[in-house]
Short mmCIF file of C-alpha atoms and ligand atoms in Angstrom, two decimals:
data_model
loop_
_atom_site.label_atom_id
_atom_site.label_comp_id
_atom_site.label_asym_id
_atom_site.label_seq_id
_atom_site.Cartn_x
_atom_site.Cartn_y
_atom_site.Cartn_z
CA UNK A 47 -8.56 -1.29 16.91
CA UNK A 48 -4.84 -0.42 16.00
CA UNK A 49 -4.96 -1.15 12.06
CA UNK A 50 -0.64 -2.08 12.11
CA UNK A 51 1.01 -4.97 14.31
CA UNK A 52 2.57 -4.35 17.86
CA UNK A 53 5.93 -4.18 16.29
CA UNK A 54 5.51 -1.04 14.01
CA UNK A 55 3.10 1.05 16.66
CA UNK A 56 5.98 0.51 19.41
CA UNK A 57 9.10 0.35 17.35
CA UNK A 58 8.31 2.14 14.35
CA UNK A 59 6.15 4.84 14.96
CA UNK A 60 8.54 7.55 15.08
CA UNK A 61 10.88 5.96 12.08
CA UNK A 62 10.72 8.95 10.15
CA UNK A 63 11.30 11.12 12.91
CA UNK A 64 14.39 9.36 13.87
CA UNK A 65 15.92 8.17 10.85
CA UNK A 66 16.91 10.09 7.61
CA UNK A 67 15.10 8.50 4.32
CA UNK A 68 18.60 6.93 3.15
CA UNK A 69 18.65 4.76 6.38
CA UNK A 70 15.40 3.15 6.67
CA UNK A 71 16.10 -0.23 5.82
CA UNK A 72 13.02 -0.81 3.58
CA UNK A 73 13.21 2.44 1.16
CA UNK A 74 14.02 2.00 -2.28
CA UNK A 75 13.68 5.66 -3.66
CA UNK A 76 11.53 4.52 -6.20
CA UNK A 77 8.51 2.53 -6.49
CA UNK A 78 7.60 -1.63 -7.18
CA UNK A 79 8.78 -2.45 -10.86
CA UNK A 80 4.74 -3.96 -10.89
CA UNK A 81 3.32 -0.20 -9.98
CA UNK A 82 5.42 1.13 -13.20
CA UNK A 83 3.78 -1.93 -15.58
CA UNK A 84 0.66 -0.86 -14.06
CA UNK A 85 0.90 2.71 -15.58
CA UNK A 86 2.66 1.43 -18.94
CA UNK A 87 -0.13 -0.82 -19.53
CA UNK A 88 -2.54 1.57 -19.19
CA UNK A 89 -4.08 0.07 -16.03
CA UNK A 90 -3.42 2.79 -13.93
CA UNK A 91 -4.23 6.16 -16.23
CA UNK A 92 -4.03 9.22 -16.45
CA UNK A 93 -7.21 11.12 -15.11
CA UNK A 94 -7.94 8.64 -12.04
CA UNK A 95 -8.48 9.38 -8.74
CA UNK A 96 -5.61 7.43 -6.68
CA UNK A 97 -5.70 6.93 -2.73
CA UNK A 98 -2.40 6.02 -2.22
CA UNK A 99 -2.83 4.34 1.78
CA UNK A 100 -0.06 4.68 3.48
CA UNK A 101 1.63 7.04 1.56
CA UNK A 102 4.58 7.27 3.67
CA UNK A 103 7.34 9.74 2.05
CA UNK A 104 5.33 9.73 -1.23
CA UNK A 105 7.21 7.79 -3.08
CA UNK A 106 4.68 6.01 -4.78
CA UNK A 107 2.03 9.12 -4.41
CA UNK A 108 4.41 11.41 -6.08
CA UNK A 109 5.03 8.88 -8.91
CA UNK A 110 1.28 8.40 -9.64
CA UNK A 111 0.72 11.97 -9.91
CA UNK A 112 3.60 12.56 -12.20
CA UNK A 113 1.77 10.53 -14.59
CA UNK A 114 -1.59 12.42 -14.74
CA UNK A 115 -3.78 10.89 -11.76
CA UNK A 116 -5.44 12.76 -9.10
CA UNK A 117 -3.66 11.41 -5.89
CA UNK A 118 -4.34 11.79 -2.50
CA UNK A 119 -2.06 10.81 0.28
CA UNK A 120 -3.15 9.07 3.86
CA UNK A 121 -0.55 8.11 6.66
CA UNK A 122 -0.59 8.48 10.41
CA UNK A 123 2.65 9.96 10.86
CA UNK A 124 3.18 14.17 10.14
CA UNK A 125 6.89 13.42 9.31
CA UNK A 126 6.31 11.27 6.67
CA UNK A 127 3.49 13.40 5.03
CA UNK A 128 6.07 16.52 4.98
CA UNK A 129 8.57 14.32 3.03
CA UNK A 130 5.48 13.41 0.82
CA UNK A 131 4.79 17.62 0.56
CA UNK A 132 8.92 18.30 -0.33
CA UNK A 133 8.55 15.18 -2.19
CA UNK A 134 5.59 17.04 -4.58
CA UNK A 135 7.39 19.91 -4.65
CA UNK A 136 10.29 18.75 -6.07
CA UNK A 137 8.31 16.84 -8.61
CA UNK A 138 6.38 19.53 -9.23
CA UNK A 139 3.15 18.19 -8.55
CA UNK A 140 -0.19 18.42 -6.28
CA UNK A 141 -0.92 15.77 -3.30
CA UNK A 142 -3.46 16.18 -1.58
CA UNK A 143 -2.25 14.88 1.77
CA UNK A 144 -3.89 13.65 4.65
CA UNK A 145 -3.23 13.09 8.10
CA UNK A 146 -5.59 9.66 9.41
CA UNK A 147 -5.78 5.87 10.54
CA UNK A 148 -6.22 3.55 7.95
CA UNK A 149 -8.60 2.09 9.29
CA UNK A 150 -10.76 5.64 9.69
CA UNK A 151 -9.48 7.64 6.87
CA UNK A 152 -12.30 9.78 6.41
CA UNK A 153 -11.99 9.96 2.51
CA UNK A 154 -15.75 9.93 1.14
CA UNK A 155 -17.41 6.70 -0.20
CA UNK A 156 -17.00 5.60 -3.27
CA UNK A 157 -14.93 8.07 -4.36
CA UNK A 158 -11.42 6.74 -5.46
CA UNK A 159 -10.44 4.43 -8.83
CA UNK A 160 -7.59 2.96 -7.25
CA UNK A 161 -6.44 2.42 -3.79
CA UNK A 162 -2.79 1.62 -3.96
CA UNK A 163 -1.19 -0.11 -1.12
CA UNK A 164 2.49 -0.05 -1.21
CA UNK A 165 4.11 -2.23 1.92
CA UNK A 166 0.84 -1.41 4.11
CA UNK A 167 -1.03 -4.84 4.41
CA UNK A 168 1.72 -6.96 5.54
CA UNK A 169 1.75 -4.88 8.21
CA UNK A 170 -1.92 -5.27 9.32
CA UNK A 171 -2.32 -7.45 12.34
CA UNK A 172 -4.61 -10.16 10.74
CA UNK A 173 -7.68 -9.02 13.22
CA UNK A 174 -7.77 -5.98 11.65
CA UNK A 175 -7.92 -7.39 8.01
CA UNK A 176 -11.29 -7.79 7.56
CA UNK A 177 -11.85 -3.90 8.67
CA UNK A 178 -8.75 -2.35 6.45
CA UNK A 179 -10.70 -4.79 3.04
CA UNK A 180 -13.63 -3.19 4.41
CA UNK A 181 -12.02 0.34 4.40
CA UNK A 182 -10.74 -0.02 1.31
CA UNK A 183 -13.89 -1.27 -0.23
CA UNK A 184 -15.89 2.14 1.24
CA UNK A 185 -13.55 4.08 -0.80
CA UNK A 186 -13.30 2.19 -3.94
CA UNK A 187 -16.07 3.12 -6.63
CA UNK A 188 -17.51 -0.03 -7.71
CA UNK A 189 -15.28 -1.53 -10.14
CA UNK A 190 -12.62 0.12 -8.56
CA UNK A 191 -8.90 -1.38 -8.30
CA UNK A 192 -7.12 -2.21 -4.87
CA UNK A 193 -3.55 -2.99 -6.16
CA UNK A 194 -1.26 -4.07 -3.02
CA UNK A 195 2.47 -4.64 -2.79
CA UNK A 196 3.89 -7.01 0.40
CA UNK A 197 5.97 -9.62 1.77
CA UNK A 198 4.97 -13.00 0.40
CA UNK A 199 5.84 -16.54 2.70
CA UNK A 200 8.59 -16.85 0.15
CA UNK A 201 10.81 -13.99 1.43
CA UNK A 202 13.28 -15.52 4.33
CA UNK A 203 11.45 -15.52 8.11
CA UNK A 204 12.78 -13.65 10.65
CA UNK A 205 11.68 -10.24 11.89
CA UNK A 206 9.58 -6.81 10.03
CA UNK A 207 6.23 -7.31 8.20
CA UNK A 208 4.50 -10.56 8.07
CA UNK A 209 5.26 -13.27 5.31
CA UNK A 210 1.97 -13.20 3.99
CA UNK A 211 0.58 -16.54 2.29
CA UNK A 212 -2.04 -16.07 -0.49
CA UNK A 213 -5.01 -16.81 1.72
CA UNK A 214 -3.48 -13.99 4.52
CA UNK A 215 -4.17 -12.07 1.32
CA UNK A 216 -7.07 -13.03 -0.23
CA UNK A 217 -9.51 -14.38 2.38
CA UNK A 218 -10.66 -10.54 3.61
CA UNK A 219 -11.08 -9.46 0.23
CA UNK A 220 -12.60 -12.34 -1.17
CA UNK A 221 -16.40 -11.16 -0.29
CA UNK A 222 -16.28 -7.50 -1.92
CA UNK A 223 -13.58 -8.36 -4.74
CA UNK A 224 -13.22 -10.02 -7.89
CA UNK A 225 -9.22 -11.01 -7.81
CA UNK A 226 -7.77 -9.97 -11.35
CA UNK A 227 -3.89 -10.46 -10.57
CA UNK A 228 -2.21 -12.38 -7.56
CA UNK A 229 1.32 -13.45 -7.90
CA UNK A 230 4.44 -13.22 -6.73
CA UNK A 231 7.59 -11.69 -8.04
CA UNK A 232 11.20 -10.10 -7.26
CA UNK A 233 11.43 -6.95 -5.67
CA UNK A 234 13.91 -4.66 -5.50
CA UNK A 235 16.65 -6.03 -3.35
CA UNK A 236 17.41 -4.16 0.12
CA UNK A 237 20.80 -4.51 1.66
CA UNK A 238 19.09 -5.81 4.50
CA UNK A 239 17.00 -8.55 2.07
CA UNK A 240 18.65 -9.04 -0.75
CA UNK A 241 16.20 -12.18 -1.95
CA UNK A 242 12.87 -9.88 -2.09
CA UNK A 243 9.65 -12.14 -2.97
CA UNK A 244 6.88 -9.89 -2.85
CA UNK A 245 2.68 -10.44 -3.66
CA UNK A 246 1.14 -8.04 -6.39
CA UNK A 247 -2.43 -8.32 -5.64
CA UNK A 248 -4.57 -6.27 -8.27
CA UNK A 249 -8.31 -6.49 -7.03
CA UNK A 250 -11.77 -4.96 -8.53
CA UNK A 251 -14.40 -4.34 -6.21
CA UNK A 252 -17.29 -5.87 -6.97
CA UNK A 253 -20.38 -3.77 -8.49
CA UNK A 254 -22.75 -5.34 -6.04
CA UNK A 255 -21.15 -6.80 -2.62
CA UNK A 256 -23.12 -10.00 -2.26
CA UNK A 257 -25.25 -10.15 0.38
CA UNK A 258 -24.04 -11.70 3.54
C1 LIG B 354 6.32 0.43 5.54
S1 LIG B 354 5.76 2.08 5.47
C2 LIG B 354 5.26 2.19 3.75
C3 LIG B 354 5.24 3.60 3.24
C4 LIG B 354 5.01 3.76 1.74
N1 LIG B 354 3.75 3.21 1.30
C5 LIG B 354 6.14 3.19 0.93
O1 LIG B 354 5.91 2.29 0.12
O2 LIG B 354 7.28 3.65 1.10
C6 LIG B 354 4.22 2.04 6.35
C7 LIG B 354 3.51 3.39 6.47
O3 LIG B 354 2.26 3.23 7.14
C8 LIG B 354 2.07 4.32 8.03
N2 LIG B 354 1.15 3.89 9.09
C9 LIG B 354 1.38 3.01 10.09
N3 LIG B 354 0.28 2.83 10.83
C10 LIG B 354 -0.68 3.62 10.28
C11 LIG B 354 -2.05 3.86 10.61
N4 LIG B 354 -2.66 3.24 11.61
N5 LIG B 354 -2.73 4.73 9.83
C12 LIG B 354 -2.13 5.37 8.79
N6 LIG B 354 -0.84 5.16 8.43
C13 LIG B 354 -0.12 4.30 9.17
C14 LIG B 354 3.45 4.66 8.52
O4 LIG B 354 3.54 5.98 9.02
C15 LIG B 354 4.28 4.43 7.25
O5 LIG B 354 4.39 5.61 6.50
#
């Protein structure tokens, strides 16, 4: 199954191919005001071991490992994870980076604290949520935090990732997760979308899934 929706595997796949980082409509340079509390309230620490899913150009990957965690990098597309290496290199830090579907990502079980998800689920075509929650929860160590950053059904309609409403977000997690955060707040604004309204989910994976 094709983890993203129509519109990103046909229109978007070669985005960072085609496009330098400065004109993708959705790049910041910098990463969710919500992922920076995170680290200065100690919820994200130094010493973790961070899957950042989707890593794109690093942004987020880079950031992490600037402030002491263990972070490695997944993404489909080879352009993006080269910006991620430059990225690291500027920074001065190690990624590990790899190359796989989201939905297959061939990181071991239960081996990550934290799976961040920056702009990644509201791009999952809603069949495919149940298997990217299950993905994630294969990763996480139990106890283990899935914090995700996307569109909320607050942001203006019209075209790019879906306008997710909380159940979109919560119903495929629901089973494996205890939900500590869900709420939704400003972004920073693009000049495409000025009026940003995103969803910070923070998630722990349970210690024991219950049994279906
Ligand atoms: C909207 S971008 C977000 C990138 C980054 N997390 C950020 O915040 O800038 C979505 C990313 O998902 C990646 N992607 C799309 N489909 C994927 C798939 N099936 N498996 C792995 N990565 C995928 C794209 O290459 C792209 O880097």
């Amino acid at each position: 199954m094709q983890a993203f929706t129509d519109r990103w595997v046909s229109g978007f796949a070669k985005l960072y191919e085609e496009n330098p980082l400065a004109q993708i409509s959705w790049f910041t340079g910098t990463v969710s005001p919500v992922l920076a509390d995170l680290v200065i309230d100690g919820t994200l620490a130094r010493g973790q071991r961070v899957v950042d899913l989707g890593c794109g150009a690093g942004v987020a990957a880079a950031f992490l490992a600037r402030h002491g965690m263990t972070v490695t990098g997944v993404d489909a597309s080879a352009t993006a994870l080269a910006a991620a290496e430059q990225l690291a290199a500027l920074y001065g830090v190690e990624l590990e980076l790899i190359q796989a579907d989201l939905l297959k990502t061939t990181l071991p079980d239960e081996s990550a604290d934290v799976v961040n998800d920056s702009f990644i689920y509201h791009n999952v075509r809603p069949e495919a949520r149940a298997a990217y929650a299950a993905e994630v929860g294969r990763i996480l160590k139990p106890g283990g935090l899935f914090v995700m950053v996307g569109f909320s059904d607050r942001m203006t309609p019209g075209s790019g990732p879906i306008r997710l409403t909380s159940d979109d977000v919560l119903d495929p997690f629901l089973p494996g997760f205890e939900v500590e955060e869900l709420r939704r707040f400003r972004n920073l604004p693009t000049e495409a979308r000025p009026d940003q309204w995103h969803w910070l989910g923070v998630f722990r994976k349970r210690a024991q899934t219950p049994l279906a």
